Coordinates of C-alpha atoms in Angstrom, one line a residue:
Chain A
M22 CA 14.6 -12.3 18.8
K23 CA 15.2 -10.1 21.8
G24 CA 18.5 -8.8 20.3
V25 CA 16.8 -7.7 17.1
L26 CA 14.1 -5.8 18.9
A27 CA 16.4 -4.3 21.5
T28 CA 15.8 -0.8 22.6
D29 CA 14.8 -0.1 26.1
K30 CA 11.9 2.1 24.8
R31 CA 10.3 -0.7 23.0
G32 CA 6.5 -1.3 23.4
V33 CA 6.1 0.2 26.8
R34 CA 3.4 2.6 25.9
E35 CA -0.1 2.5 24.5
L36 CA -0.9 5.3 22.1
G37 CA -2.4 8.3 23.9
A38 CA -1.5 7.0 27.4
E39 CA 1.2 9.5 28.1
E40 CA 0.9 13.1 29.3
M41 CA 1.3 15.5 26.4
V42 CA 0.8 19.1 25.5
G43 CA -2.8 19.8 24.3
W44 CA -3.3 20.9 20.7
D45 CA -4.0 24.5 21.9
E46 CA -0.7 24.6 23.8
V47 CA 1.4 23.5 20.9
T48 CA 3.5 26.5 19.6
Q49 CA 4.0 27.2 16.0
G50 CA 7.0 25.6 14.4
V51 CA 7.3 22.8 17.0
V52 CA 9.1 19.7 15.8
L53 CA 8.5 16.1 16.8
P54 CA 11.6 14.4 15.5
S55 CA 11.6 10.7 14.5
F56 CA 15.1 10.2 16.0
D57 CA 17.0 11.5 19.0
Q58 CA 20.0 12.4 17.0
P59 CA 20.3 13.1 13.3
I60 CA 20.9 9.7 11.7
G61 CA 21.1 10.7 8.0
N62 CA 19.4 8.3 5.6
A63 CA 17.4 5.7 7.6
A64 CA 17.6 3.3 4.7
L65 CA 21.3 2.7 5.4
L66 CA 20.6 1.7 9.1
R67 CA 18.9 -1.3 10.5
P68 CA 16.1 -0.6 12.9
E69 CA 18.2 -1.8 15.9
E70 CA 20.9 0.7 15.0
R71 CA 18.6 3.7 14.9
A72 CA 18.2 6.1 17.8
Y73 CA 14.4 6.2 17.9
S74 CA 12.8 9.2 19.8
D75 CA 9.7 9.0 21.9
F76 CA 7.8 10.4 19.0
N77 CA 8.5 7.6 16.7
S78 CA 5.6 5.1 16.5
Y79 CA 8.2 2.3 16.7
T80 CA 8.3 3.0 20.4
A81 CA 4.5 2.6 20.7
T82 CA 2.4 -0.5 20.6
V83 CA -1.0 -1.5 19.1
A84 CA -0.9 -5.0 20.6
S85 CA -4.2 -4.4 22.4
W86 CA -6.0 -4.3 19.0
R87 CA -5.4 -8.0 18.6
V88 CA -7.9 -10.8 19.5
I89 CA -6.1 -13.5 17.5
K90 CA -2.3 -13.7 16.9
P91 CA -0.1 -15.3 14.4
V92 CA 2.2 -18.0 15.7
Y93 CA 5.4 -18.8 13.8
N94 CA 6.7 -22.3 13.3
R95 CA 10.4 -22.1 12.4
D96 CA 10.6 -25.9 11.5
I97 CA 8.4 -25.6 8.4
C98 CA 9.3 -22.1 7.2
I99 CA 11.1 -21.9 3.9
D100 CA 12.1 -18.2 4.2
C101 CA 10.1 -17.2 1.1
Q102 CA 9.4 -13.8 2.6
N103 CA 5.8 -13.6 1.3
C104 CA 4.7 -12.7 4.8
W105 CA 7.3 -9.9 5.0
V106 CA 6.3 -8.2 1.7
W107 CA 2.6 -8.3 2.4
C108 CA 2.6 -7.5 6.2
P109 CA 0.8 -4.2 6.5
D110 CA 2.2 -3.4 9.9
T111 CA 6.0 -3.9 9.4
S112 CA 5.7 -6.8 11.9
I113 CA 7.5 -9.6 10.2
I114 CA 11.2 -9.4 11.3
S115 CA 13.5 -10.5 8.6
R116 CA 17.3 -10.2 8.7
D117 CA 19.8 -11.5 6.1
K118 CA 17.1 -13.2 4.1
Q119 CA 15.9 -15.1 7.1
M120 CA 12.5 -14.8 8.8
L121 CA 13.2 -14.4 12.5
G122 CA 9.7 -14.0 14.0
I123 CA 6.8 -11.6 14.6
D124 CA 6.9 -8.2 16.2
Y125 CA 4.0 -8.6 18.6
D126 CA 4.1 -4.9 19.6
H127 CA 3.1 -3.8 16.1
C128 CA 1.1 -6.8 14.9
K129 CA -2.7 -6.1 14.7
G130 CA -3.6 -9.7 14.0
C131 CA -5.1 -9.2 10.5
G132 CA -4.0 -12.7 9.4
V133 CA -2.7 -11.7 5.9
C134 CA 0.6 -13.4 6.6
V135 CA -1.2 -16.7 7.3
E136 CA -3.1 -16.4 4.0
V137 CA 0.0 -15.8 1.9
C138 CA 2.1 -18.5 3.5
P139 CA 2.8 -21.2 0.8
T140 CA 4.1 -24.1 2.9
N141 CA 2.1 -27.3 3.7
P142 CA 1.1 -27.2 6.5
K143 CA 1.4 -23.4 6.9
S144 CA 4.3 -22.1 9.0
L145 CA 2.2 -19.3 10.4
L146 CA -1.2 -19.9 11.9
M147 CA -3.6 -17.8 13.9
F148 CA -4.3 -18.7 17.5
A149 CA -6.2 -17.0 20.3
E150 CA -4.3 -14.1 21.9
A151 CA -4.1 -15.9 25.3
E152 CA -2.7 -19.2 23.8
A153 CA 0.9 -19.8 24.9
P154 CA 3.3 -20.2 21.9
E155 CA 4.5 -23.6 23.0
D156 CA 0.9 -24.9 23.3
A157 CA 0.1 -23.5 19.9
L158 CA 3.2 -25.3 18.4
A159 CA 2.1 -28.5 20.0
K160 CA -1.3 -28.3 18.2
W161 CA 0.3 -27.7 14.8
P162 CA -1.6 -29.7 12.1
E163 CA 0.0 -32.5 10.1
K164 CA 0.9 -32.1 6.5
K165 CA -2.1 -32.4 4.3
K166 CA -1.9 -35.0 1.6
K167 CA -3.1 -34.0 -1.8
E168 CA -6.3 -35.9 -2.7
K169 CA -5.8 -38.1 -5.6
K170 CA -7.9 -37.4 -8.6
D171 CA -9.9 -40.4 -9.8
Chain B
M13 CA 21.4 6.0 -7.9
A14 CA 20.7 3.5 -5.2
I15 CA 18.0 1.2 -6.6
T16 CA 17.6 -1.9 -4.4
S17 CA 17.6 -5.4 -5.8
I18 CA 14.2 -6.8 -6.5
K19 CA 15.4 -10.0 -8.2
N20 CA 13.6 -12.1 -5.7
L21 CA 11.8 -11.6 -2.4
K22 CA 14.7 -12.8 -0.3
E23 CA 16.9 -10.1 -1.7
F24 CA 14.2 -7.5 -1.5
S25 CA 13.6 -8.4 2.2
T26 CA 17.2 -7.3 3.2
N27 CA 16.1 -3.6 2.9
N28 CA 15.7 -1.5 6.0
E29 CA 12.2 -0.5 6.7
R30 CA 11.3 3.2 6.7
L31 CA 7.6 3.0 7.6
E32 CA 7.3 2.0 11.3
G33 CA 4.6 -0.2 12.8
A34 CA 2.0 1.0 15.3
H35 CA 0.4 3.3 12.8
L36 CA -3.3 3.3 13.0
L37 CA -4.4 2.0 9.6
C38 CA -7.0 -0.8 9.9
P39 CA -5.7 -4.4 10.2
G40 CA -5.2 -5.8 6.7
C41 CA -5.1 -2.3 5.0
A42 CA -3.3 -2.4 1.7
H43 CA -2.1 1.2 2.0
S44 CA 0.8 0.3 4.1
M45 CA 1.8 -2.6 1.9
I46 CA 2.1 -0.2 -1.0
V47 CA 3.9 2.5 0.9
R48 CA 6.4 0.0 2.5
E49 CA 7.1 -1.4 -1.0
L50 CA 7.9 2.0 -2.4
L51 CA 10.1 2.9 0.6
N52 CA 12.0 -0.4 0.2
C53 CA 12.5 0.1 -3.6
T54 CA 15.2 2.6 -3.1
D55 CA 18.0 3.5 -0.7
D56 CA 17.9 7.2 -1.7
N57 CA 16.8 10.0 0.6
L58 CA 13.1 10.5 0.2
V59 CA 11.0 13.6 0.6
V60 CA 7.4 12.3 1.0
A61 CA 4.3 14.5 0.8
T62 CA 0.9 13.1 1.7
N63 CA -2.6 14.3 1.0
T64 CA -5.2 14.2 3.7
G65 CA -6.6 10.7 3.8
C66 CA -6.4 7.4 5.6
L67 CA -2.6 7.3 5.2
E68 CA -2.0 10.7 6.5
V69 CA -4.3 10.6 9.6
S70 CA -3.0 7.1 10.5
T71 CA 0.7 7.6 10.2
A72 CA 1.0 10.9 11.9
V73 CA -1.2 10.8 15.0
Y74 CA 0.0 13.3 17.5
P75 CA 2.5 12.7 19.2
Y76 CA 3.7 10.0 16.9
T77 CA 5.1 9.7 13.4
S78 CA 5.6 6.4 11.6
W79 CA 7.9 8.0 9.0
D80 CA 11.6 7.6 9.0
T81 CA 11.9 9.8 6.0
S82 CA 11.2 13.5 5.5
W83 CA 7.5 13.9 5.4
I84 CA 5.2 16.9 4.6
H85 CA 1.5 17.2 5.0
I86 CA -0.2 20.5 4.0
G87 CA -3.8 20.0 2.9
F88 CA -6.3 17.7 1.4
E89 CA -5.5 18.6 -2.2
N90 CA -1.9 19.5 -2.4
A91 CA 0.6 16.7 -1.9
A92 CA 1.5 17.1 -5.6
T93 CA 2.1 20.8 -5.0
A94 CA 4.1 20.2 -1.8
A95 CA 6.3 17.7 -3.5
A96 CA 6.7 20.0 -6.5
G97 CA 7.6 23.0 -4.3
A98 CA 10.2 21.0 -2.4
E99 CA 11.6 19.8 -5.6
A100 CA 11.8 23.3 -7.1
M101 CA 13.5 24.5 -3.9
Y102 CA 16.0 21.6 -4.0
K103 CA 16.9 22.4 -7.6
A104 CA 17.3 26.1 -6.9
R105 CA 19.5 25.5 -3.8
K106 CA 21.6 23.0 -5.7
R107 CA 22.2 25.6 -8.4
K108 CA 23.2 28.2 -5.8
G109 CA 25.4 25.7 -4.0
T110 CA 23.7 26.1 -0.6
L111 CA 22.8 22.5 0.0
K112 CA 24.5 20.8 2.9
D113 CA 25.1 17.6 1.0
P114 CA 24.7 18.3 -2.7
D115 CA 25.7 14.9 -3.9
A116 CA 23.2 12.9 -1.8
P117 CA 20.5 11.6 -4.1
V118 CA 17.0 12.8 -3.2
K119 CA 13.7 11.6 -4.6
F120 CA 10.4 13.4 -4.3
V121 CA 7.3 11.3 -3.8
A122 CA 3.7 12.2 -3.2
F123 CA 1.0 9.9 -1.9
G124 CA -2.7 10.6 -2.2
G125 CA -5.9 8.6 -1.8
D126 CA -8.4 8.4 -4.6
G127 CA -10.6 11.1 -3.1
S128 CA -7.7 13.6 -3.1
T129 CA -6.3 12.5 -6.5
Y130 CA -9.4 11.9 -8.6
D131 CA -11.6 14.7 -7.1
I132 CA -10.2 17.2 -4.6
G133 CA -6.5 17.4 -5.7
F134 CA -7.1 16.9 -9.4
Q135 CA -6.3 20.4 -10.6
W136 CA -3.2 20.6 -8.3
L137 CA -1.9 17.3 -9.6
S138 CA -2.6 18.3 -13.2
G139 CA -0.8 21.6 -12.6
A140 CA 2.3 20.0 -11.1
V141 CA 2.5 17.4 -13.9
E142 CA 2.1 20.1 -16.5
R143 CA 4.9 22.1 -15.0
G144 CA 7.1 19.0 -15.3
H145 CA 8.5 18.8 -11.8
D146 CA 10.7 15.7 -11.1
F147 CA 8.5 13.8 -8.7
T148 CA 6.4 10.6 -8.5
Y149 CA 2.8 10.7 -7.5
I150 CA 1.2 7.6 -6.2
C151 CA -2.5 7.3 -5.8
L152 CA -3.7 4.7 -3.3
D153 CA -7.0 3.9 -4.9
N154 CA -9.5 2.3 -2.5
E155 CA -12.4 3.7 -4.5
N156 CA -14.1 5.8 -1.8
Y157 CA -13.5 8.3 1.0
A158 CA -12.7 5.6 3.5
N159 CA -11.3 8.1 6.1
T160 CA -14.5 9.9 6.5
G161 CA -17.0 7.0 6.4
G162 CA -17.0 5.7 2.9
Q163 CA -18.6 8.3 0.7
R164 CA -18.5 7.9 -3.0
S165 CA -15.7 9.4 -5.0
S166 CA -15.2 9.6 -8.7
A167 CA -13.1 6.5 -8.4
T168 CA -16.0 4.5 -7.1
P169 CA -17.0 1.9 -9.7
T170 CA -20.5 1.5 -11.1
G171 CA -22.8 -0.5 -8.8
A172 CA -20.9 -0.2 -5.6
H173 CA -22.8 0.7 -2.4
T174 CA -21.3 3.7 -0.5
S175 CA -22.6 5.8 2.3
T176 CA -23.7 8.6 -0.2
A177 CA -24.6 6.3 -3.1
Q178 CA -26.7 3.8 -1.3
A179 CA -28.2 0.6 -2.7
G180 CA -31.8 0.0 -1.9
R181 CA -35.3 -0.2 -3.5
V182 CA -34.7 2.6 -6.0
S183 CA -31.0 2.5 -6.6
Y184 CA -28.3 -0.1 -7.2
G185 CA -25.5 2.0 -5.7
K186 CA -23.3 4.4 -7.7
K187 CA -24.7 4.8 -11.2
Q188 CA -21.8 6.7 -12.8
K189 CA -18.7 5.2 -14.3
K190 CA -15.2 5.3 -12.7
K191 CA -13.0 8.1 -14.0
D192 CA -10.1 6.8 -16.0
M193 CA -7.3 8.6 -14.2
V194 CA -4.5 6.7 -15.8
A195 CA -5.6 7.8 -19.3
I196 CA -6.0 11.4 -18.1
M197 CA -2.5 11.5 -16.7
A198 CA -1.1 9.8 -19.8
A199 CA -2.8 12.5 -21.8
H200 CA -0.8 15.1 -19.9
G201 CA 2.3 13.6 -21.6
A202 CA 3.8 12.4 -18.3
P203 CA 6.9 10.3 -19.1
Y204 CA 5.7 7.3 -17.0
V205 CA 2.1 6.5 -16.0
A206 CA 1.1 3.1 -14.7
Q207 CA -1.6 1.1 -12.9
L208 CA -0.1 -1.4 -10.5
S209 CA -1.3 -3.8 -7.8
P210 CA 0.3 -4.9 -4.5
N211 CA -0.5 -8.6 -5.1
K212 CA 2.0 -8.6 -8.0
W213 CA 4.8 -7.3 -5.9
K214 CA 7.5 -7.6 -8.5
S215 CA 5.7 -5.7 -11.3
M216 CA 4.8 -3.1 -8.7
A217 CA 8.4 -2.7 -7.4
K218 CA 9.7 -2.5 -11.0
G219 CA 7.1 0.2 -11.8
F220 CA 8.0 2.2 -8.7
Q221 CA 11.7 2.0 -9.5
K222 CA 11.1 3.1 -13.1
A223 CA 9.0 6.0 -11.9
L224 CA 11.7 7.1 -9.4
E225 CA 14.4 6.8 -12.0
T226 CA 12.5 8.7 -14.7
E227 CA 13.2 12.4 -14.8
G228 CA 9.9 14.3 -14.8
P229 CA 6.4 13.8 -13.3
C230 CA 5.3 10.2 -13.0
F231 CA 1.9 9.0 -11.9
I232 CA 1.0 5.6 -10.6
N233 CA -2.4 4.4 -9.7
T234 CA -2.3 1.5 -7.2
V235 CA -5.2 -0.8 -6.2
S236 CA -5.6 -0.6 -2.4
A237 CA -8.2 -3.0 -1.2
C238 CA -10.2 -1.5 1.7
T239 CA -11.3 -4.1 4.2
T240 CA -13.7 -1.7 6.0
E241 CA -15.5 -0.1 3.1
W242 CA -15.3 -2.9 0.5
K243 CA -16.5 -5.1 3.4
F244 CA -14.4 -8.2 3.4
D245 CA -12.4 -10.0 6.1
P246 CA -9.0 -8.3 6.8
K247 CA -7.1 -11.6 6.1
D248 CA -8.4 -11.6 2.5
T249 CA -6.8 -8.4 1.3
I250 CA -4.4 -10.1 -1.0
H251 CA -7.1 -12.6 -2.1
V252 CA -9.5 -9.8 -3.1
T253 CA -6.7 -8.0 -4.9
D254 CA -5.9 -11.2 -6.8
L255 CA -9.5 -11.4 -7.9
A256 CA -9.4 -7.7 -8.9
T257 CA -6.4 -8.3 -11.2
D258 CA -7.5 -11.7 -12.5
S259 CA -11.0 -10.5 -13.4
L260 CA -9.4 -7.5 -15.1
M261 CA -11.4 -5.0 -13.0
F262 CA -7.9 -3.6 -12.4
P263 CA -5.7 -4.4 -15.4
I264 CA -2.0 -3.8 -14.7
Y265 CA -0.3 -1.7 -17.4
E266 CA 2.0 1.2 -18.0
I267 CA 2.0 4.0 -20.5
I268 CA 5.4 5.5 -21.4
N269 CA 5.5 9.1 -22.8
G270 CA 1.8 9.1 -23.2
T271 CA 1.8 6.7 -26.1
E272 CA 3.7 3.4 -25.6
L273 CA 1.3 1.1 -23.7
N274 CA 2.6 -2.1 -22.1
I275 CA 0.4 -4.7 -20.4
L276 CA 2.4 -5.9 -17.4
Y277 CA 0.2 -8.8 -16.3
R278 CA -1.9 -11.1 -18.4
P279 CA -3.9 -13.5 -16.2
K280 CA -3.6 -17.1 -17.3
N281 CA -7.3 -17.8 -16.4
I282 CA -9.4 -14.7 -16.7
I283 CA -12.2 -15.1 -14.1
P284 CA -15.6 -13.6 -14.4
V285 CA -16.2 -10.2 -12.8
E286 CA -18.9 -11.9 -10.7
E287 CA -16.3 -13.7 -8.6
Y288 CA -14.6 -10.4 -7.7
L289 CA -17.9 -8.7 -6.9
A290 CA -19.1 -11.7 -4.8
A291 CA -16.1 -11.4 -2.5
Q292 CA -17.1 -8.0 -1.3
G293 CA -20.1 -6.8 0.8
R294 CA -20.4 -3.5 -1.1
Y295 CA -21.7 -5.4 -4.2
R296 CA -24.0 -7.8 -2.3
H297 CA -27.2 -6.1 -3.6
L298 CA -26.1 -6.8 -7.2
F299 CA -26.9 -10.5 -6.8
K300 CA -30.6 -9.8 -6.4
P301 CA -32.4 -10.9 -9.6
E302 CA -33.5 -7.4 -10.4
N303 CA -29.9 -6.1 -10.4
R304 CA -28.5 -8.8 -12.7
H305 CA -28.2 -6.4 -15.6
V306 CA -25.7 -4.3 -13.6
I307 CA -23.3 -7.2 -13.4
D308 CA -23.7 -7.9 -17.1
M309 CA -23.0 -4.2 -17.8
I310 CA -19.8 -4.2 -15.6
Q311 CA -18.6 -7.4 -17.3
K312 CA -19.2 -5.8 -20.8
E313 CA -17.3 -2.7 -19.8
V314 CA -14.4 -4.7 -18.4
N315 CA -14.2 -6.8 -21.6
E316 CA -14.2 -3.6 -23.8
K317 CA -11.5 -2.0 -21.7
W318 CA -9.3 -5.1 -22.0
E319 CA -9.8 -5.2 -25.7
Y320 CA -8.9 -1.5 -26.0
L321 CA -5.7 -2.0 -23.9
Q322 CA -4.6 -5.0 -26.0
R323 CA -5.2 -3.1 -29.3
R324 CA -3.4 -0.1 -28.0
E325 CA -0.4 -2.2 -26.9
E326 CA -0.3 -3.7 -30.4
A327 CA -0.6 -0.4 -32.2
R328 CA 2.1 1.3 -30.2
V329 CA 0.4 4.7 -30.5

């Protein structure tokens, strides 16, 4: 997980917390580049290979929006990638067709990933923000049996 | 042409994201699902223009940008014009041989909300499509001006409560019909026009790829469920979108060259419109006994529209 998210700039700032030039001081033609160096076509580079600048929202965090958080259970996951395709906040980390985990700097805790998870029991569940991941995993529900129709 | 594989979700998920997180869209907003899917559909360089709207104000909050592509914002109404202008310049510079990398494939995409597409940017979009620029216009249709507090737009459907078409003792919400933008754009003779929905990710990805590959102006209307103004729980975005497509409030179809209509999704069990309406707070007043006739009217219109689409598909005209 750590390796995938690696960049020392990651998630250290809340939006608006830093000192910046006011709108009336910004000069015409000023540029806020997404990257520190020209990287060409970003589609050809994985996020961990890109040189994000301080102006890229990748380096910011919205973690404080969350009151509940999704917790991921690797043991049940079937790597269907439903959560990846429907995550509105680019917060599901998938590499090489594998679901690796959740990016808690960008997750807003909407819960869409839990709703679209097809496994039984679900491999993603919402827990209180303060809950430790290991406690959450210990509380994981058992497989629900289908009720027989009479 | 670098179109990425959409055979299954596992292959689709190997794409590198070009919309970063920590944008300020509401939790559970469908806008970013749609935008991410478009950006993942292709490996080509993209020039993205965005109209003023939720997407623009949330993904470019000073001092941040969430875009890893070239991105232009000019005004409320002119994403289509900005994309068309960039495309015209690109073609001219290619002809004169002044491009740095003339062989790199570039695609031009414009995003707009329904307010800027159906109302404010309508003539600009119409002009750009008429001039035949090679770009794709994607309307993120959440059926109101969600960015400014949920005013009615001409995309708001009949019966919906909005902040400027309020439901109460004398009114049942918006009384007018929703504008049929897809038909209007098809009537321009655009080579590819479609209505797509993020819950059917594959048909949406296919439609996006078709639009990007098609030479000429393409228009796609996408259903973007708005948790704030439609008033449902953020986790239910996909559920509500499912109800929208299964109740045929949002039929999924494409029109090629203005004539050839294909229905891309036929629900196995068509559910009554009532279920879709009941899932959203903006239609709550319709369930009072005195407003029953509005639900019946909406159901009748949906049935007629579906009948029309099926007949047109058969007739191939």
